[in-house]
mmCIF file of C-alpha atoms in Angstrom:
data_model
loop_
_atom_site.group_PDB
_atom_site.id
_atom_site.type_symbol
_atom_site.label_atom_id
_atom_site.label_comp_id
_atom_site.label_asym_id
_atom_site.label_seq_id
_atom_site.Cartn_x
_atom_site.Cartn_y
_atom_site.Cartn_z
ATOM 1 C CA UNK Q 421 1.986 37.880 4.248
ATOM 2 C CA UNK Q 422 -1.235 39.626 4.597
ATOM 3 C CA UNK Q 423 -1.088 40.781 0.666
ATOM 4 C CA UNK Q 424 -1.360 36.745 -0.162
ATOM 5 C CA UNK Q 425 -4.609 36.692 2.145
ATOM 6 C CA UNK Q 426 -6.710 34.486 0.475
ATOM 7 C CA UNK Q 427 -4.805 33.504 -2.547
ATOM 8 C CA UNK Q 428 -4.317 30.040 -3.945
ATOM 9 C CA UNK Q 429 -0.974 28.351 -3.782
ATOM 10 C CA UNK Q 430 -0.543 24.586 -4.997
ATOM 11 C CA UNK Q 431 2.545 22.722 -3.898
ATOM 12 C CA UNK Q 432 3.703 19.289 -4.663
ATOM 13 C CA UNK Q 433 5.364 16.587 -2.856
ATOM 14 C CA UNK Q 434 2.946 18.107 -0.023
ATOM 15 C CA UNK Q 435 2.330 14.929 2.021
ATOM 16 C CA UNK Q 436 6.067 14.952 4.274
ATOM 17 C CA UNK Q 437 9.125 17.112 4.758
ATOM 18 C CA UNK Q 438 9.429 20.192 3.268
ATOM 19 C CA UNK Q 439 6.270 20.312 1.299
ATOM 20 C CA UNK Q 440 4.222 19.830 4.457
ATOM 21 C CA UNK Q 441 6.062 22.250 6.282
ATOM 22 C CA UNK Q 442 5.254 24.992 3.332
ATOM 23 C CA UNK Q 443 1.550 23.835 3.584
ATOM 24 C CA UNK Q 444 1.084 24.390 6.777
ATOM 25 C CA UNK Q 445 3.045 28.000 7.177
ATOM 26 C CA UNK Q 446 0.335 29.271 4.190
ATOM 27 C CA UNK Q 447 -2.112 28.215 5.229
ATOM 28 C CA UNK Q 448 -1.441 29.235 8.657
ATOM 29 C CA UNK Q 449 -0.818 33.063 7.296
ATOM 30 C CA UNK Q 450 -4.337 32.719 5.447
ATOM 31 C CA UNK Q 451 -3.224 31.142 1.925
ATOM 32 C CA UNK Q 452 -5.407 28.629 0.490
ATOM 33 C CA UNK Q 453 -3.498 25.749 -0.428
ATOM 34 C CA UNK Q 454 -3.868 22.925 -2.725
ATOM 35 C CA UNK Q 455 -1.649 20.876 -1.595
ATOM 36 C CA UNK Q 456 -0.593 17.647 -4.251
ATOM 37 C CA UNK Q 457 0.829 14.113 -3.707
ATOM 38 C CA UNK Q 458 0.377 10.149 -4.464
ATOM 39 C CA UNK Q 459 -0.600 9.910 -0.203
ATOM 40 C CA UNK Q 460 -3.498 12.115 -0.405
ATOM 41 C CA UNK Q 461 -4.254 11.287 2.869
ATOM 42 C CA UNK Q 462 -1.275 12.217 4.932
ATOM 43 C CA UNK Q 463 -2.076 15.505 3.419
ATOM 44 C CA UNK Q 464 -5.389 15.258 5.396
ATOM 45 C CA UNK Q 465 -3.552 14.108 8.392
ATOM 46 C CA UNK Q 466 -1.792 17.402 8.068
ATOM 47 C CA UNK Q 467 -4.503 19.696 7.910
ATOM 48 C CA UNK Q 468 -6.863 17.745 10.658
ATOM 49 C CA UNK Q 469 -3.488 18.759 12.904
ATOM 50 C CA UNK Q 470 -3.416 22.342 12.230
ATOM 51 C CA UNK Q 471 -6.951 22.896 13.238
ATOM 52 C CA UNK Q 472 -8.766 26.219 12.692
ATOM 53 C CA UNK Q 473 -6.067 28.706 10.434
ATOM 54 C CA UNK Q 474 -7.009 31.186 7.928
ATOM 55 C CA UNK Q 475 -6.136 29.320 4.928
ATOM 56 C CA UNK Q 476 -7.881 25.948 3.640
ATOM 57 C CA UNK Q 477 -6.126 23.065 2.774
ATOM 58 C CA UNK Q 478 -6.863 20.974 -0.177
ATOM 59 C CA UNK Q 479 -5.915 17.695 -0.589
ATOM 60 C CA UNK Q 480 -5.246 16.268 -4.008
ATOM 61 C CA UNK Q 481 -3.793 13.255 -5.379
ATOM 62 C CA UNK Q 482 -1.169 14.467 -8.361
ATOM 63 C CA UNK Q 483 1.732 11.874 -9.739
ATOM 64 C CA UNK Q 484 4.047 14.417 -11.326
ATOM 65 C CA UNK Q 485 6.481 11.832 -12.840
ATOM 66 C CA UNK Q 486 3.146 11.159 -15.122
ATOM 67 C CA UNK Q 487 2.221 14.151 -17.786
ATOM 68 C CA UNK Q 488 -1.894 12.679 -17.666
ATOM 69 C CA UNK Q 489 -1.874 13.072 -13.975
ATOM 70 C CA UNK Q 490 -0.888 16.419 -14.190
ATOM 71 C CA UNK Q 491 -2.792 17.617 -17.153
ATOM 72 C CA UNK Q 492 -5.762 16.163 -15.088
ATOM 73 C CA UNK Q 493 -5.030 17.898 -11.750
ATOM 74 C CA UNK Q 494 -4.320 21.379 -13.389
ATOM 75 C CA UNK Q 495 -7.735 20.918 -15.213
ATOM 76 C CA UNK Q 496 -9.547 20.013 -12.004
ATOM 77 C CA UNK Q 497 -7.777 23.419 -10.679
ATOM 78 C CA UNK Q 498 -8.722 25.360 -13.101
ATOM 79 C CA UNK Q 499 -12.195 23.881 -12.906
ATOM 80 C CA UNK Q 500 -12.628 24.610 -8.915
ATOM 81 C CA UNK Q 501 -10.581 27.593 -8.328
ATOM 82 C CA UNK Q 502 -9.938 29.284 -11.760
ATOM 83 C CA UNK Q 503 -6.310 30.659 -11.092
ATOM 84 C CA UNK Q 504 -3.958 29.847 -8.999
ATOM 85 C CA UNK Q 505 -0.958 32.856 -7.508
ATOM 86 C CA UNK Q 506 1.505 30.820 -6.229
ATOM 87 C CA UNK Q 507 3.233 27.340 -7.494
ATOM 88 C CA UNK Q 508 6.181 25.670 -5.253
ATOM 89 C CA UNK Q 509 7.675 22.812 -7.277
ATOM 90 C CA UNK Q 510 8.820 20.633 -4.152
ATOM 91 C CA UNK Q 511 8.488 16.832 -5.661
ATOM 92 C CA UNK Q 512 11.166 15.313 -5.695
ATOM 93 C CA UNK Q 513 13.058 11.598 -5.055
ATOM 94 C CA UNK Q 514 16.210 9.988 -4.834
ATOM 95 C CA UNK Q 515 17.535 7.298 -5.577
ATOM 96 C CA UNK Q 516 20.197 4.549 -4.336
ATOM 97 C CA UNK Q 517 20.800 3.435 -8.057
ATOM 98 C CA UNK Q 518 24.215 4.233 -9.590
ATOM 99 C CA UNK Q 519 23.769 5.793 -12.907
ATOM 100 C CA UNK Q 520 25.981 2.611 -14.388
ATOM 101 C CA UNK Q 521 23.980 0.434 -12.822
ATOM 102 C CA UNK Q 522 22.735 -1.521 -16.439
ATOM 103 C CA UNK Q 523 19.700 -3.448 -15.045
ATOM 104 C CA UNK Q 524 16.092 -3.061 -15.561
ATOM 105 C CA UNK Q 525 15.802 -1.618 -12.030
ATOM 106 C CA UNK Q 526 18.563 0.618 -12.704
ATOM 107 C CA UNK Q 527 16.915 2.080 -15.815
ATOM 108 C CA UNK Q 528 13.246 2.315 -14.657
ATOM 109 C CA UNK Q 529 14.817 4.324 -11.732
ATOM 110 C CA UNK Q 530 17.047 6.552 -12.968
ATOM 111 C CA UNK Q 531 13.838 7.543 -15.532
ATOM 112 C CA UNK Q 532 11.707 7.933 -12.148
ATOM 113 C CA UNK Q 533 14.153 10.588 -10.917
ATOM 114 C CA UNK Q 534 14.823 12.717 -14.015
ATOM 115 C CA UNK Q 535 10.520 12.563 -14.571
ATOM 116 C CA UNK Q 536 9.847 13.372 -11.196
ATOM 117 C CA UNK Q 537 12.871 15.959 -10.458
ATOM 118 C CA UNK Q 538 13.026 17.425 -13.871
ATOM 119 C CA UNK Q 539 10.125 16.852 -16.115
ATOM 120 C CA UNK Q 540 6.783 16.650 -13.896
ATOM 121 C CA UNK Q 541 8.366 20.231 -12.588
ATOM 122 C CA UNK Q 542 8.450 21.352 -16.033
ATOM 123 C CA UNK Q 543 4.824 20.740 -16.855
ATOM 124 C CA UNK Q 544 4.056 21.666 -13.882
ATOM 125 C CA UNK Q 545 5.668 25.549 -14.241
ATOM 126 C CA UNK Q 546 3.937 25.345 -17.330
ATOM 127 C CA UNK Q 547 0.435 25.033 -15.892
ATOM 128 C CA UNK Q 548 0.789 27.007 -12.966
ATOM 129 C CA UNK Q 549 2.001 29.573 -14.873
ATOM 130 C CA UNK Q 550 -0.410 29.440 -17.254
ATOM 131 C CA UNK Q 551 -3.474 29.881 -14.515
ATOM 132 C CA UNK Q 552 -0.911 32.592 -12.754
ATOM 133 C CA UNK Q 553 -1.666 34.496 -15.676
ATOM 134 C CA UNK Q 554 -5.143 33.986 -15.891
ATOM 135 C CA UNK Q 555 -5.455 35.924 -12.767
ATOM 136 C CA UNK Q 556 -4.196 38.865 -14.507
ATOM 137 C CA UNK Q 557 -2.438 39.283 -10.809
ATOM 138 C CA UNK Q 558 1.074 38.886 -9.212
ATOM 139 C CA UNK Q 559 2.270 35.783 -8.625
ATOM 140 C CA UNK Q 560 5.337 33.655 -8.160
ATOM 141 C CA UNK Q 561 6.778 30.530 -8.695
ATOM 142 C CA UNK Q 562 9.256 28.368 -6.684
ATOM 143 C CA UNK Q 563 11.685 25.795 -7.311
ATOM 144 C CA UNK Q 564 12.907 23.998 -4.714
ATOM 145 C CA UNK Q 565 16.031 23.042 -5.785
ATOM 146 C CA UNK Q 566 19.520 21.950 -4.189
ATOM 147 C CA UNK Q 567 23.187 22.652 -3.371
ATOM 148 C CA UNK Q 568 23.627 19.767 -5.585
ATOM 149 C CA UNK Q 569 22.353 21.547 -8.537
ATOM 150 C CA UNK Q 570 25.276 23.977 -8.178
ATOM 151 C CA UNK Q 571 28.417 21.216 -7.257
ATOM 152 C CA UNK Q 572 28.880 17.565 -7.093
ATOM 153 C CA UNK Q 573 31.159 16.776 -4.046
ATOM 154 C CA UNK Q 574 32.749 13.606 -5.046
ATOM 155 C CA UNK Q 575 32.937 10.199 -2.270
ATOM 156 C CA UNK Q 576 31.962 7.246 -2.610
ATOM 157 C CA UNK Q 577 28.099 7.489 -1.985
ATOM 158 C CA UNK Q 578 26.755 7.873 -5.970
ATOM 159 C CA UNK Q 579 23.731 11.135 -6.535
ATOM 160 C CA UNK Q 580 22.991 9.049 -9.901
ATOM 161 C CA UNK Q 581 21.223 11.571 -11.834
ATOM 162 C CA UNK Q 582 19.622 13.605 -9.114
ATOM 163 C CA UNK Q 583 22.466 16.466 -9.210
ATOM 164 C CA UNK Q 584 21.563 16.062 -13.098
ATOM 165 C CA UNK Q 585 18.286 17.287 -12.563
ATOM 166 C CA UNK Q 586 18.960 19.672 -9.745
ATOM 167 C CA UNK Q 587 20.969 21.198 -12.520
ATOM 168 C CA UNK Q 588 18.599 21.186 -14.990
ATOM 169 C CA UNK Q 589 15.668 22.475 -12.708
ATOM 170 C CA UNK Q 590 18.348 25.400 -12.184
ATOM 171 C CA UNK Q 591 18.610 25.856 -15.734
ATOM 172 C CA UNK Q 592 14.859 26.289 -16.313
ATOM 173 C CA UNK Q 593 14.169 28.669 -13.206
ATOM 174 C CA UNK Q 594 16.339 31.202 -15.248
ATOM 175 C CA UNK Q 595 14.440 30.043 -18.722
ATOM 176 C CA UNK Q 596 11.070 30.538 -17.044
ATOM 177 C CA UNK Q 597 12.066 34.251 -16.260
ATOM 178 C CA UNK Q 598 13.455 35.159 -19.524
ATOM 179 C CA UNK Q 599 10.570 33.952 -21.188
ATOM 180 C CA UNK Q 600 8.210 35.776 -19.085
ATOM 181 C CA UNK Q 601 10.533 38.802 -19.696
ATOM 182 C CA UNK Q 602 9.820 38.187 -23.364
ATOM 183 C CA UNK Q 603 6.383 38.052 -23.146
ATOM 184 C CA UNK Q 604 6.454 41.100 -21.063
ATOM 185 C CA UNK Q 605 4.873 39.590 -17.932
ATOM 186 C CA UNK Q 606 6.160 41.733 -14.973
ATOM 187 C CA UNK Q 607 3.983 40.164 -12.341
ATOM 188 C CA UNK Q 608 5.294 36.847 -12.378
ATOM 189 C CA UNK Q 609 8.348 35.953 -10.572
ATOM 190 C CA UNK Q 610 10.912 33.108 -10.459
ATOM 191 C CA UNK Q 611 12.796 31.595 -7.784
ATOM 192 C CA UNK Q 612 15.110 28.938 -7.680
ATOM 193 C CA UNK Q 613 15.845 28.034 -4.020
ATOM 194 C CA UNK Q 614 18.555 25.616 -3.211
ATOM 195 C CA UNK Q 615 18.985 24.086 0.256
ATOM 196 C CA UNK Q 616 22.078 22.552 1.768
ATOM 197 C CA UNK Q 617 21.610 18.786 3.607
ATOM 198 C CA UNK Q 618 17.550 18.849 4.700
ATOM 199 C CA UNK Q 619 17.112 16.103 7.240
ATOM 200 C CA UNK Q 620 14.052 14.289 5.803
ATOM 201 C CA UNK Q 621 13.191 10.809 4.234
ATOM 202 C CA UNK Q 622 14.769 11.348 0.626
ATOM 203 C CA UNK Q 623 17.871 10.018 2.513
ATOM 204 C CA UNK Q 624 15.741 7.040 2.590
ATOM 205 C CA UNK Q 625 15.509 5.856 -1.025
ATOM 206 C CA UNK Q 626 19.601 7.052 -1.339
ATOM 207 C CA UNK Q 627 19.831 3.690 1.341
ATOM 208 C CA UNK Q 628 20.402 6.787 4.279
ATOM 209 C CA UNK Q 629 18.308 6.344 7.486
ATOM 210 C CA UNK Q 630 17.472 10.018 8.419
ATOM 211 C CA UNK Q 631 17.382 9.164 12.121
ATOM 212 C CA UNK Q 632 20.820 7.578 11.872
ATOM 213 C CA UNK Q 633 23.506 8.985 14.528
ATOM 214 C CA UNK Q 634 25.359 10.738 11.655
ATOM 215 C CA UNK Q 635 22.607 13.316 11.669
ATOM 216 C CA UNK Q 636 23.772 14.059 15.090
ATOM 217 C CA UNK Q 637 27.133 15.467 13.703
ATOM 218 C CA UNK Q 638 26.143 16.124 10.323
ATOM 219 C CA UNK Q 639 25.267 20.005 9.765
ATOM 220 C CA UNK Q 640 21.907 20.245 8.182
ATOM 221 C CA UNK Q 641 18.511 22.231 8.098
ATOM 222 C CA UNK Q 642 15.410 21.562 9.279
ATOM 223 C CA UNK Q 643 12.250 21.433 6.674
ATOM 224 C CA UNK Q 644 10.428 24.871 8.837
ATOM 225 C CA UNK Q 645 14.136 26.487 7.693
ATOM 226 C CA UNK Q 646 13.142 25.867 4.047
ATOM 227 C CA UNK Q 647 9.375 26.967 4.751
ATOM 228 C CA UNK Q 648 10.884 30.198 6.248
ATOM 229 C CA UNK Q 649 12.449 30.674 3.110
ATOM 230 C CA UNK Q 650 10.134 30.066 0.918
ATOM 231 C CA UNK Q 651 7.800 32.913 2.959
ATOM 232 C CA UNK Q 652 11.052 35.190 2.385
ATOM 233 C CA UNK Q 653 10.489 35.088 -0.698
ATOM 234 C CA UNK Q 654 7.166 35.790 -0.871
ATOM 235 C CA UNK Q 655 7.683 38.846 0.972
ATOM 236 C CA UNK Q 656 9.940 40.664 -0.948
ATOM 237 C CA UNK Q 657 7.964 43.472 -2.922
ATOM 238 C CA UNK Q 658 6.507 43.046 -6.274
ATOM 239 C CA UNK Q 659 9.184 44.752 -8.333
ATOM 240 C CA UNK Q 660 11.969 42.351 -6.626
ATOM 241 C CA UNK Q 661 12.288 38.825 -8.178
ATOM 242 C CA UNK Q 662 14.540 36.944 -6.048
ATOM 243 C CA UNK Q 663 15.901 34.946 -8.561
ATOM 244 C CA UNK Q 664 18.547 32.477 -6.488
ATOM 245 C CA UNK Q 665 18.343 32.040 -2.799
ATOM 246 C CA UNK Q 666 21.246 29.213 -1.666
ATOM 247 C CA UNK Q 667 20.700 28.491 2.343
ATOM 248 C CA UNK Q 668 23.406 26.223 4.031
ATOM 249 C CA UNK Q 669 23.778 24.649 7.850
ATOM 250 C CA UNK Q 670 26.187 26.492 9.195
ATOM 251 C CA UNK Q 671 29.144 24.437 9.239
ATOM 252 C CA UNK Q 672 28.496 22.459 5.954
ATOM 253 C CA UNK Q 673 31.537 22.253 3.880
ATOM 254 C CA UNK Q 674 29.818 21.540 0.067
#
């Protein structure tokens, strides 16, 4: 990791499961990390516990189902840092709503899920990427994405629309890189990086207690597993753009 010494990474959803696992691994191998959520302060919970590491931590409150919050955050950014190298889209919900489901509630949050999942990670590829090129240095960007955005296994527990969006965020992982191809931007590289069952508290809004005893049979990964990845990919060389990395429990049969 030493070539991302002292670069800037900003990931969102930072404040619990995978997202704080990612912020603490940079900034433990010397990345400076600006790390973006509504709970701004579990974020500083996180960094008071890692202590002294190479990289800072930088807390910043970021609602990336709304396009003003993120236009604002990227500004204040660009105003602080300048560029940014790295960008992990992490943010995401769930939600216990069936997409049929015609009430109010229903609507309001199936349109939180697809503008959290989907559209805040669009506009927020677009400003990353735009401050990754301002650095006029290598840089890459992550999706973290889901098994789900590959195959739908059917039961009776309903994904509503967040295999919809999985889908979707797979879809513009691949547009991202074309268009950077297109532009002839070699330094920038896209990932889209799916994990099987994660054992965190999305489960919770799907109506699924995460410390329920079916996690004791149920294969699934931890969130350092996805942070691991997500430094995997960072280490591959500059000319290699890992462009789809699917990671599974062992023993998971979707």
């Amino acid at each position: 990791m030493n070539k991302w010494t002292g670069k800037v990474a900003v990931v969102t959803g930072a404040s619990s499961g995978i997202g704080s696992a990612i912020v603490k691994d940079l900034a433990k191998r010397g990345v400076n990390v600006i790390g973006l959520a509504r709970r701004v302060e579990l974020i500083e919970e996180i960094s008071n516990s890692l202590g002294e590491v190479l990289g800072i931590i930088y807390p910043r409150y970021c609602d990336v189902s709304d396009l003003n919050s993120i236009k604002e955050t990227f500004k204040w950014i660009e105003e602080k840092f300048g560029i940014i190298n790295i960008l992990v889209n992490n943010a995401g919900i769930q939600s216990s709503t069936v997409t049929l489901d015609e009430s109010n509630v229903g609507t309001e949050n199936i349109n939180k899920v697809i503008d959290t999942n989907f559209t805040g990670a669009v506009h927020c590829a677009r400003e990353g990427i735009r401050l990754i090129k301002k650095s006029n240095d290598y840089g890459v960007v992550i999706n973290i994405n889901s098994v789900l955005g590959h195959s739908i296994p059917f039961g009776e527990f309903s994904h509503s629309v967040y295999p919809a969006t999985k889908y979707a965020l797979k879809a513009i992982s691949e547009t991202l890189r074309q268009e950077l191809i297109v532009q002839n931007n070699m330094k920038i590289r896209v990932t889209n990086l799916s994990p099987g069952c994660v054992k965190t508290n999305i489960f919770l809004a799907a109506g699924v207690d995460p410390n329920a005893d079916v996690f004791k049979v149920l294969p699934h990964l931890n969130v350092e597993n996805i942070s691991q990845a997500v430094l995997y990919i960072l280490e591959a060389p500059y000319g290699v753009n890992i462009t789809e990395l699917t990671i599974k429990p062992v023993g998971e049969k979707f």
